[in-house]
Coordinates of C-alpha atoms and ligand atoms in Angstrom, one line a residue:
X1 CA 0.0 0.0 0.0
X2 CA 2.9 2.4 0.8
X3 CA 4.7 1.5 -2.5
X4 CA 1.5 2.1 -4.5
X5 CA 0.8 5.5 -2.8
X6 CA 4.5 6.6 -3.2
X7 CA 4.5 5.6 -6.9
X8 CA 1.3 7.6 -7.6
X9 CA 2.5 10.6 -5.5
X10 CA 5.6 10.7 -7.6
X11 CA 3.6 10.9 -10.8
X12 CA 3.4 7.3 -12.1
X13 CA 0.3 5.7 -13.3
X14 CA -0.1 3.0 -10.7
X15 CA -2.0 -0.2 -10.2
X16 CA -2.0 -2.3 -7.1
X17 CA -2.8 -6.0 -7.5
X18 CA -3.9 -7.9 -4.4
X19 CA -4.8 -11.6 -4.1
X20 CA -7.2 -11.1 -1.2
X21 CA -10.4 -9.1 -1.2
X22 CA -9.0 -6.2 0.7
X23 CA -5.8 -4.2 1.0
X24 CA -3.4 -3.6 4.0
X25 CA -1.4 -6.8 4.1
X26 CA -0.8 -8.7 7.3
X27 CA -2.1 -5.8 9.5
X28 CA -5.5 -6.6 8.0
X29 CA -5.3 -10.3 7.2
X30 CA -3.6 -11.3 10.4
X31 CA -5.5 -8.9 12.8
X32 CA -2.0 -7.9 14.1
X33 CA -1.7 -7.0 17.7
X34 CA -0.3 -3.7 16.5
X35 CA 2.1 -2.3 14.0
X36 CA 5.6 -1.8 15.5
X37 CA 9.1 -0.7 14.5
X38 CA 8.6 3.1 14.8
X39 CA 11.6 4.0 17.0
X40 CA 15.0 2.6 17.7
X41 CA 16.0 1.4 21.1
X42 CA 17.0 4.9 22.3
X43 CA 13.5 6.2 21.2
X44 CA 14.6 8.0 18.0
X45 CA 12.0 7.9 15.3
X46 CA 13.2 5.7 12.4
X47 CA 10.1 5.8 10.2
X48 CA 8.8 9.0 8.6
X49 CA 6.9 10.0 5.5
X50 CA 3.9 8.0 4.3
X51 CA 3.7 5.6 7.2
X52 CA 3.3 8.5 9.6
X53 CA 0.7 10.0 7.3
X54 CA -1.1 6.7 7.6
X55 CA -1.1 7.0 11.4
X56 CA -2.7 10.4 11.1
X57 CA -5.3 9.1 8.8
X58 CA -6.1 6.1 11.0
X59 CA -6.4 8.5 14.1
X60 CA -8.6 10.9 12.2
X61 CA -10.8 7.9 11.0
X62 CA -11.1 6.4 14.5
X63 CA -9.1 3.3 13.4
X64 CA -6.2 3.8 15.9
X65 CA -5.3 5.8 19.0
X66 CA -1.9 6.5 17.3
X67 CA 1.3 5.3 18.9
X68 CA 0.9 4.1 22.5
X69 CA 3.5 2.7 25.0
X70 CA 4.6 -0.9 24.7
X71 CA 3.9 -2.1 28.2
X72 CA 6.2 -5.0 27.8
X73 CA 9.2 -2.7 27.2
X74 CA 10.2 -4.8 24.2
X75 CA 10.0 -1.7 22.0
X76 CA 9.1 1.9 22.7
X77 CA 5.7 2.3 21.1
X78 CA 3.2 0.3 19.1
X79 CA 0.2 1.2 16.9
X80 CA -3.0 -0.6 17.8
X81 CA -5.4 -0.8 14.9
X82 CA -9.1 -1.4 14.5
X83 CA -8.8 -3.9 11.7
X84 CA -12.2 -3.6 10.0
X85 CA -12.0 0.2 9.8
X86 CA -8.3 0.0 8.7
X87 CA -9.4 -2.0 5.6
X88 CA -11.9 0.8 4.6
X89 CA -9.5 3.7 5.3
X90 CA -6.7 2.1 3.3
X91 CA -8.8 1.3 0.2
X92 CA -10.2 4.9 0.3
X93 CA -6.7 6.3 0.7
X94 CA -5.4 4.3 -2.4
X95 CA -8.4 5.6 -4.4
X96 CA -7.8 9.2 -3.3
X97 CA -4.2 9.0 -4.4
X98 CA -5.3 7.9 -7.9
X99 CA -4.0 4.3 -7.5
X100 CA -6.0 1.9 -9.6
X101 CA -7.0 -1.1 -7.4
X102 CA -7.5 -4.7 -8.4
X103 CA -8.4 -6.9 -5.4
X104 CA -9.0 -10.7 -5.8
X105 CA -6.2 -10.7 -8.4
X106 CA -3.3 -13.0 -7.4
X107 CA -0.3 -12.7 -9.7
X108 CA 0.3 -16.1 -11.2
X109 CA 3.1 -15.3 -13.7
X110 CA 5.5 -12.6 -14.7
X111 CA 7.2 -12.2 -18.0
X112 CA 9.3 -9.6 -19.8
X113 CA 11.9 -7.2 -18.6
X114 CA 10.4 -3.7 -18.1
X115 CA 12.8 -0.8 -18.5
X116 CA 16.1 -2.6 -19.1
X117 CA 19.4 -1.1 -20.1
X118 CA 18.1 1.6 -22.3
X119 CA 15.3 -0.4 -23.9
X120 CA 11.7 -0.2 -23.0
X121 CA 10.4 -3.7 -23.0
X122 CA 7.1 -4.6 -21.4
X123 CA 7.0 -6.3 -18.1
X124 CA 3.8 -8.3 -17.5
X125 CA 2.2 -9.5 -14.3
X126 CA -0.4 -12.1 -15.2
X127 CA -3.3 -12.3 -12.8
X128 CA -6.3 -14.4 -12.2
X129 CA -9.2 -12.0 -11.9
X130 CA -13.0 -12.1 -11.6
X131 CA -13.0 -11.4 -15.4
X132 CA -10.5 -14.2 -16.2
X133 CA -6.8 -14.1 -16.7
X134 CA -5.4 -10.7 -17.4
X135 CA -1.8 -9.5 -18.2
X136 CA -1.0 -6.1 -16.7
X137 CA 1.8 -4.3 -18.4
X138 CA 4.2 -2.0 -16.6
X139 CA 7.7 -0.4 -16.9
X140 CA 8.5 -1.1 -13.3
X141 CA 7.0 -3.3 -10.6
X142 CA 7.3 -3.6 -6.8
X143 CA 7.0 -7.1 -5.3
X144 CA 5.5 -6.5 -1.9
X145 CA 4.0 -10.0 -1.6
X146 CA 6.0 -11.0 1.4
X147 CA 6.8 -14.3 -0.3
X148 CA 8.6 -12.7 -3.3
X149 CA 6.0 -14.3 -5.6
X150 CA 6.8 -12.0 -8.5
X151 CA 10.6 -12.7 -8.2
X152 CA 9.8 -16.4 -8.0
X153 CA 7.6 -16.3 -11.2
X154 CA 10.4 -14.3 -12.9
X155 CA 12.8 -17.1 -11.9
X156 CA 15.1 -14.8 -9.9
X157 CA 17.6 -16.2 -7.4
X158 CA 16.9 -16.6 -3.7
X159 CA 19.0 -17.1 -0.6
X160 CA 18.9 -20.8 0.4
X161 CA 16.5 -21.4 3.2
X162 CA 17.3 -24.2 5.7
X163 CA 14.7 -23.2 8.3
X164 CA 12.0 -20.6 8.7
X165 CA 10.1 -19.1 11.6
X166 CA 6.7 -20.8 12.3
X167 CA 3.4 -19.8 10.6
X168 CA 0.6 -18.8 12.9
X169 CA -3.0 -17.9 13.1
X170 CA -4.0 -14.9 15.1
X171 CA -7.4 -14.6 16.7
X172 CA -9.5 -12.1 18.5
X173 CA -11.6 -12.7 21.6
X174 CA -14.7 -10.6 22.5
X175 CA -16.5 -9.9 25.8
X176 CA -13.4 -9.8 27.9
X177 CA -13.7 -8.4 31.4
X178 CA -10.5 -6.4 31.4
X179 CA -10.8 -5.3 35.1
X180 CA -10.7 -8.9 36.1
X181 CA -7.9 -9.7 33.6
X182 CA -5.8 -6.9 35.0
X183 CA -6.4 -7.9 38.6
X184 CA -4.8 -11.2 37.7
X185 CA -1.8 -9.5 36.1
X186 CA -1.3 -7.3 39.2
X187 CA -1.4 -10.3 41.5
X188 CA 1.0 -12.2 39.3
X189 CA 3.5 -9.7 37.9
X190 CA 6.3 -12.3 37.8
X191 CA 4.4 -14.2 35.0
X192 CA 4.6 -11.2 32.6
X193 CA 7.4 -9.4 30.8
X194 CA 7.4 -5.9 32.0
X195 CA 10.8 -4.6 31.1
X196 CA 9.4 -1.0 31.1
X197 CA 8.5 -1.4 34.8
X198 CA 5.1 -2.3 35.9
X199 CA 2.7 -0.4 33.7
X200 CA 0.0 1.9 35.1
X201 CA -3.0 0.2 33.6
X202 CA -5.5 2.6 35.2
X203 CA -7.8 4.5 32.8
X204 CA -6.0 3.0 29.7
X205 CA -7.9 2.1 26.6
X206 CA -5.2 -0.1 25.2
X207 CA -2.7 -2.4 27.0
X208 CA -0.5 -5.3 26.0
X209 CA 0.9 -8.3 27.8
X210 CA 3.6 -10.9 27.1
X211 CA 3.4 -13.8 29.5
X212 CA 0.7 -16.1 31.1
X213 CA 3.3 -18.9 31.2
X214 CA 2.0 -20.4 34.4
X215 CA -1.6 -20.7 33.1
X216 CA -0.4 -22.0 29.7
X217 CA 1.5 -24.8 31.5
X218 CA -1.5 -25.7 33.5
X219 CA -3.7 -25.7 30.4
X220 CA -1.3 -28.0 28.6
X221 CA -1.0 -30.4 31.5
X222 CA -4.8 -30.5 31.8
X223 CA -5.1 -31.4 28.1
X224 CA -7.0 -28.3 27.2
X225 CA -4.4 -27.3 24.6
X226 CA -2.2 -29.6 22.5
X227 CA 0.4 -26.9 22.0
X228 CA 3.0 -26.5 24.7
X229 CA 3.7 -22.7 24.9
X230 CA 5.8 -20.8 27.5
X231 CA 4.2 -17.4 26.8
X232 CA 1.8 -15.6 24.5
X233 CA 1.1 -12.0 23.4
X234 CA -2.2 -10.5 24.3
X235 CA -3.1 -7.1 22.9
X236 CA -6.1 -5.6 24.6
X237 CA -8.7 -3.1 23.5
X238 CA -10.5 -2.1 26.7
X239 CA -13.5 -0.1 25.3
X240 CA -14.5 -2.8 22.8
X241 CA -13.8 -5.6 25.4
X242 CA -11.5 -7.3 22.9
X243 CA -8.1 -9.0 23.0
X244 CA -6.0 -10.1 20.0
X245 CA -4.0 -13.3 20.8
X246 CA -0.7 -14.4 19.3
X247 CA 0.0 -17.9 20.5
X248 CA -0.6 -20.6 17.8
X249 CA 2.2 -21.9 15.7
X250 CA 3.2 -24.6 13.2
X251 CA 6.4 -25.4 11.4
X252 CA 5.7 -25.0 7.7
X253 CA 7.3 -24.1 4.4
X254 CA 5.1 -21.2 3.3
X255 CA 5.9 -21.8 -0.4
X256 CA 4.6 -25.4 -0.2
X257 CA 0.8 -25.7 -0.9
X258 CA 0.6 -29.0 1.0
X259 CA 2.3 -27.6 4.1
X260 CA 0.0 -24.5 4.0
X261 CA -3.1 -26.7 3.7
X262 CA -2.0 -28.7 6.8
X263 CA -1.2 -25.4 8.6
X264 CA -4.8 -24.2 8.0
X265 CA -6.2 -27.3 9.6
X266 CA -3.7 -27.5 12.5
X267 CA -3.8 -23.8 13.4
X268 CA -7.6 -23.5 13.3
X269 CA -7.8 -26.5 15.7
X270 CA -5.2 -24.8 17.9
X271 CA -7.4 -21.6 17.9
X272 CA -10.4 -23.6 19.1
X273 CA -8.4 -25.2 21.9
X274 CA -7.0 -21.9 23.1
X275 CA -10.5 -20.4 23.2
X276 CA -11.5 -23.2 25.5
X277 CA -8.4 -22.6 27.5
X278 CA -9.1 -18.9 27.9
X279 CA -12.7 -19.6 29.0
X280 CA -11.7 -22.2 31.5
X281 CA -8.4 -20.9 32.9
X282 CA -7.8 -17.2 32.3
X283 CA -9.3 -14.7 34.7
X284 CA -11.4 -12.1 32.9
X285 CA -12.1 -14.4 30.0
X286 CA -14.8 -16.7 31.5
X287 CA -17.5 -15.4 29.1
X288 CA -15.3 -14.6 26.1
X289 CA -16.1 -15.8 22.6
X290 CA -14.1 -16.1 19.4
X291 CA -15.0 -12.9 17.6
X292 CA -12.6 -13.1 14.6
X293 CA -9.7 -15.2 13.1
X294 CA -7.0 -14.2 10.6
X295 CA -8.3 -14.6 7.1
X296 CA -5.4 -16.9 6.2
X297 CA -2.4 -18.6 7.7
X298 CA 0.2 -15.9 8.8
X299 CA 3.7 -16.2 7.4
X300 CA 6.7 -14.7 9.2
X301 CA 9.4 -15.8 6.9
X302 CA 9.8 -17.4 3.4
X303 CA 11.7 -16.4 0.3
X304 CA 14.4 -13.8 0.6
X305 CA 15.7 -12.5 -2.8
X306 CA 19.4 -12.6 -3.7
X307 CA 20.0 -8.9 -3.9
X308 CA 22.8 -6.6 -5.2
X309 CA 23.5 -6.2 -1.5
X310 CA 22.5 -8.3 1.5
X311 CA 21.5 -6.9 4.9
X312 CA 23.6 -9.0 7.3
X313 CA 22.9 -10.0 10.9
X314 CA 26.0 -8.0 11.8
X315 CA 24.7 -4.9 9.9
X316 CA 21.6 -4.9 12.1
X317 CA 23.4 -5.7 15.4
X318 CA 26.0 -2.9 14.7
X319 CA 23.6 -0.3 13.4
X320 CA 25.3 0.0 10.1
X321 CA 24.7 3.1 7.8
X322 CA 24.8 2.6 4.0
X323 CA 25.6 5.1 1.3
X324 CA 22.6 3.8 -0.7
X325 CA 20.2 3.9 2.3
X326 CA 16.5 4.3 1.5
X327 CA 14.8 3.2 4.8
X328 CA 15.7 2.5 8.4
X329 CA 15.0 -0.3 10.8
X330 CA 15.6 -0.7 14.5
X331 CA 13.2 -3.3 15.9
X332 CA 14.7 -6.0 18.1
X333 CA 15.7 -9.2 16.3
X334 CA 12.6 -11.2 16.9
X335 CA 12.7 -14.9 16.0
X336 CA 10.0 -17.4 16.9
X337 CA 11.1 -21.0 17.4
X338 CA 9.2 -23.2 14.8
X339 CA 9.7 -26.4 16.9
X340 CA 10.0 -25.1 20.5
X341 CA 7.6 -23.5 22.8
X342 CA 9.1 -20.0 22.9
X343 CA 11.5 -17.7 21.0
X344 CA 14.7 -19.0 19.5
X345 CA 16.3 -15.5 19.5
X346 CA 15.3 -12.1 20.7
X347 CA 18.1 -9.6 20.7
X348 CA 17.8 -5.9 21.3
X349 CA 19.2 -3.8 18.4
X350 CA 21.1 -1.0 20.2
X351 CA 20.6 1.6 17.5
X352 CA 18.8 2.0 14.2
X353 CA 20.3 0.6 11.0
X354 CA 19.9 1.5 7.3
X355 CA 18.1 -0.6 4.7
X356 CA 20.2 -0.2 1.5
X357 CA 18.6 0.0 -1.9
X358 CA 20.9 -2.8 -3.0
X359 CA 19.1 -5.2 -0.7
X360 CA 15.8 -4.5 -2.5
X361 CA 17.1 -5.0 -6.0
X362 CA 17.9 -8.4 -7.5
X363 CA 21.3 -9.5 -8.7
X364 CA 19.6 -10.2 -12.0
X365 CA 16.1 -10.1 -13.4
X366 CA 13.6 -7.7 -14.7
X367 CA 12.9 -4.1 -13.5
X368 CA 11.5 -5.4 -10.3
X369 CA 12.1 -4.2 -6.7
X370 CA 11.4 -5.9 -3.4
X371 CA 9.8 -4.2 -0.4
X372 CA 9.0 -5.9 2.9
X373 CA 10.0 -9.2 4.3
X374 CA 11.2 -10.6 1.0
X375 CA 14.3 -8.4 0.7
X376 CA 17.8 -9.7 0.5
X377 CA 18.7 -10.3 4.1
X378 CA 20.3 -12.8 6.4
X379 CA 17.9 -14.6 8.7
X380 CA 18.5 -12.6 12.0
X381 CA 18.6 -9.4 10.1
X382 CA 15.2 -10.1 8.6
X383 CA 13.8 -11.1 12.0
X384 CA 14.2 -7.4 12.8
X385 CA 13.4 -5.8 9.4
X386 CA 10.2 -7.8 8.9
X387 CA 8.3 -5.6 11.3
X388 CA 5.5 -3.6 9.6
X389 CA 6.9 -0.1 10.3
X390 CA 10.1 -1.0 8.5
X391 CA 8.3 -2.8 5.7
X392 CA 6.1 0.3 5.1
X393 CA 9.2 2.5 5.0
X394 CA 10.7 0.1 2.4
X395 CA 7.4 0.3 0.5
X396 CA 7.7 4.1 0.2
X397 CA 11.2 3.7 -1.1
X398 CA 10.4 1.0 -3.6
X399 CA 7.3 2.8 -4.9
X400 CA 9.4 6.0 -5.4
X401 CA 12.2 4.2 -7.1
X402 CA 9.7 2.4 -9.4
X403 CA 8.0 5.8 -10.3
X404 CA 11.4 7.5 -11.1
X405 CA 12.3 4.5 -13.2
X406 CA 9.0 4.4 -15.1
X407 CA 9.0 8.1 -15.8
X408 CA 12.7 8.4 -16.8
X409 CA 13.1 5.2 -18.7
X410 CA 16.1 4.4 -16.5
X411 CA 16.2 0.9 -15.0
X412 CA 15.9 0.9 -11.2
X413 CA 19.4 -0.6 -10.8
X414 CA 20.8 2.5 -12.7
X415 CA 18.9 5.2 -10.9
X416 CA 20.9 8.1 -9.5
X417 CA 20.8 7.2 -5.8
X418 CA 21.3 10.8 -4.7
X419 CA 18.2 11.9 -6.6
X420 CA 16.2 9.1 -5.2
X421 CA 17.3 9.8 -1.6
X422 CA 16.6 13.5 -2.1
X423 CA 13.1 12.8 -3.3
X424 CA 12.5 10.4 -0.3
X425 CA 13.8 13.0 2.2
X426 CA 11.6 15.7 0.7
X427 CA 8.7 13.3 1.3
X428 CA 9.6 12.8 4.9
X429 CA 11.4 9.4 4.8
X430 CA 14.1 8.8 7.5
X431 CA 17.4 7.0 6.8
X432 CA 21.1 7.5 6.3
X433 CA 23.2 8.0 9.4
X434 CA 22.1 8.1 13.0
X435 CA 18.7 9.6 13.1
X436 CA 18.8 13.2 14.4
X437 CA 15.2 13.4 15.4
X438 CA 14.7 13.9 19.1
X439 CA 14.1 10.7 21.1
X440 CA 10.6 10.2 22.6
Ligands
FAD501 C1 1.3 -14.2 13.2 C2 2.1 -12.9 12.9 C3 2.2 -11.9 13.9 C4 2.9 -10.8 13.6 N1 2.8 -9.7 14.6 C5 3.3 -8.5 14.2 C6 3.1 -7.4 15.0 O1 2.4 -7.5 16.1 N2 3.5 -6.2 14.6 C7 4.2 -6.0 13.4 O2 4.6 -4.9 13.1 N3 4.5 -7.1 12.7 C8 4.1 -8.3 13.0 N4 4.3 -9.4 12.2 C9 5.2 -9.3 11.0 C10 4.5 -8.6 9.9 O3 3.1 -8.8 9.8 C11 5.1 -9.0 8.5 O4 6.4 -9.3 8.6 C12 4.9 -7.8 7.5 O5 3.5 -7.6 7.4 C13 5.4 -8.1 6.2 O6 5.0 -7.1 5.3 P1 5.0 -7.3 3.8 O7 4.5 -6.0 3.2 O8 6.3 -7.8 3.3 O9 4.0 -8.5 3.5 P2 2.4 -8.6 3.9 O10 2.0 -7.7 5.0 O11 2.2 -10.1 4.1 O12 1.7 -8.1 2.6 C14 1.8 -8.8 1.4 C15 0.5 -8.5 0.6 O13 0.7 -9.1 -0.7 C16 -0.5 -9.9 -1.0 N5 0.0 -11.0 -1.9 C17 0.8 -12.0 -1.6 N6 1.0 -12.8 -2.7 C18 0.4 -12.2 -3.7 C19 0.2 -12.5 -5.1 N7 0.8 -13.6 -5.6 N8 -0.5 -11.7 -5.9 C20 -1.2 -10.6 -5.4 N9 -1.1 -10.3 -4.0 C21 -0.3 -11.0 -3.2 C22 -1.0 -10.4 0.3 O14 -2.3 -10.8 0.2 C23 -0.7 -9.1 1.2 O15 -1.8 -8.2 1.1 C24 3.6 -10.6 12.4 C25 3.6 -11.6 11.5 C26 2.8 -12.8 11.7 C27 2.8 -13.9 10.7

């Protein structure tokens, strides 16, 4: 969505193709607890431009309170979202910007080169649509599919994948008695991650928890749930008496249809078991019900393109700056264990780090750029850069690069980086060197 809006703002005739019936990516499909990745560990803003404009729009439209404290202390702030309103506001925003929309249009093939070394060949994305199979033609394309589907169809190279983080299915519970839920938290603070100090929950409309290990153990031992989990994330909306739960998981290759079919079955069963567990064991949830589930299995990690540069684990840990920076990350390295009951790696990232344009461009292939969790990155690096705030910043950069390329006839790999960076800065993007914005 950020790539499409950035491309349109920069003067390109833009079309967004989406396989599902609505726009907004995982925030909408997965009912994410919140969007995160907005500041580095010191509290300096690392995302500007269009994603911040999105926050303002969501606030104005009643779809978010804006950035609120992360009670767990894992990161500085987080952006709770009312998912159903979010879907409406995003599609209206795309339309306002003049982006042509095509939902229910999975890209099933890619052919051609696009703008390539001085020639203007057509690049086609072939989609299944409600009107049949259509080939859409463009000079430049952004692959923001998460799974690098367009790069795969164009037969580009990928980093070898020996293991990936688990897939999950998020769900939302209704009719939660938050006063009772918080009384339990206050009585059992040791069972919750509260690195920011014990939060003052009083009068708050949003709070989030990471814990409940003691109850999860009891639920597993009592046979209520078949999944042995040491902790879960619970993001609460007090006024609507809701809670979004991140606890299910399954080890799957997200590019394998058989694995994903099995994941759908296993994860929905887990959801049902956890609802039973909440009703029987978690104070405040005695009369809860399953009010929503993610519209499909949620993927944390799959294909990573082989780029002209690769964001390494060390780049992220050391807060590296790049000369061809176009976006900035700073979320902790956050890796869920596919086989175990907890995380297999959470590491704070001491300062922000740059995302280089080179990590978004393929070593070879058509005039295609990656944005989001399919960029060229080592696994731990991606475990930080996959957070939605950073993905949206990459989206703005990719859409701007695609527009400059389409309008100038220069392939994205040959764009003048200074010109691209200047355009991004003019449009509010933050990157390149330690961020000078004041900490919050
Ligand atoms: C269970 C779970 C919980 C998470 N929790 C959080 C959280 O709390 N906060 C946070 O910030 N991040 C969270 N993340 C991480 C975050 O959601 C993702 O890493 C991020 O959304 C990736 O962004 P993206 O733009 O690359 O892909 P996505 O957000 O997945 O967007 C990809 C879009 O492309 C569409 N698409 C895919 N293939 C095709 C195709 N072939 N043709 C057309 N359209 C296609 C998809 O339908 C989707 O709309 C979570 C992830 C998961 C799985």
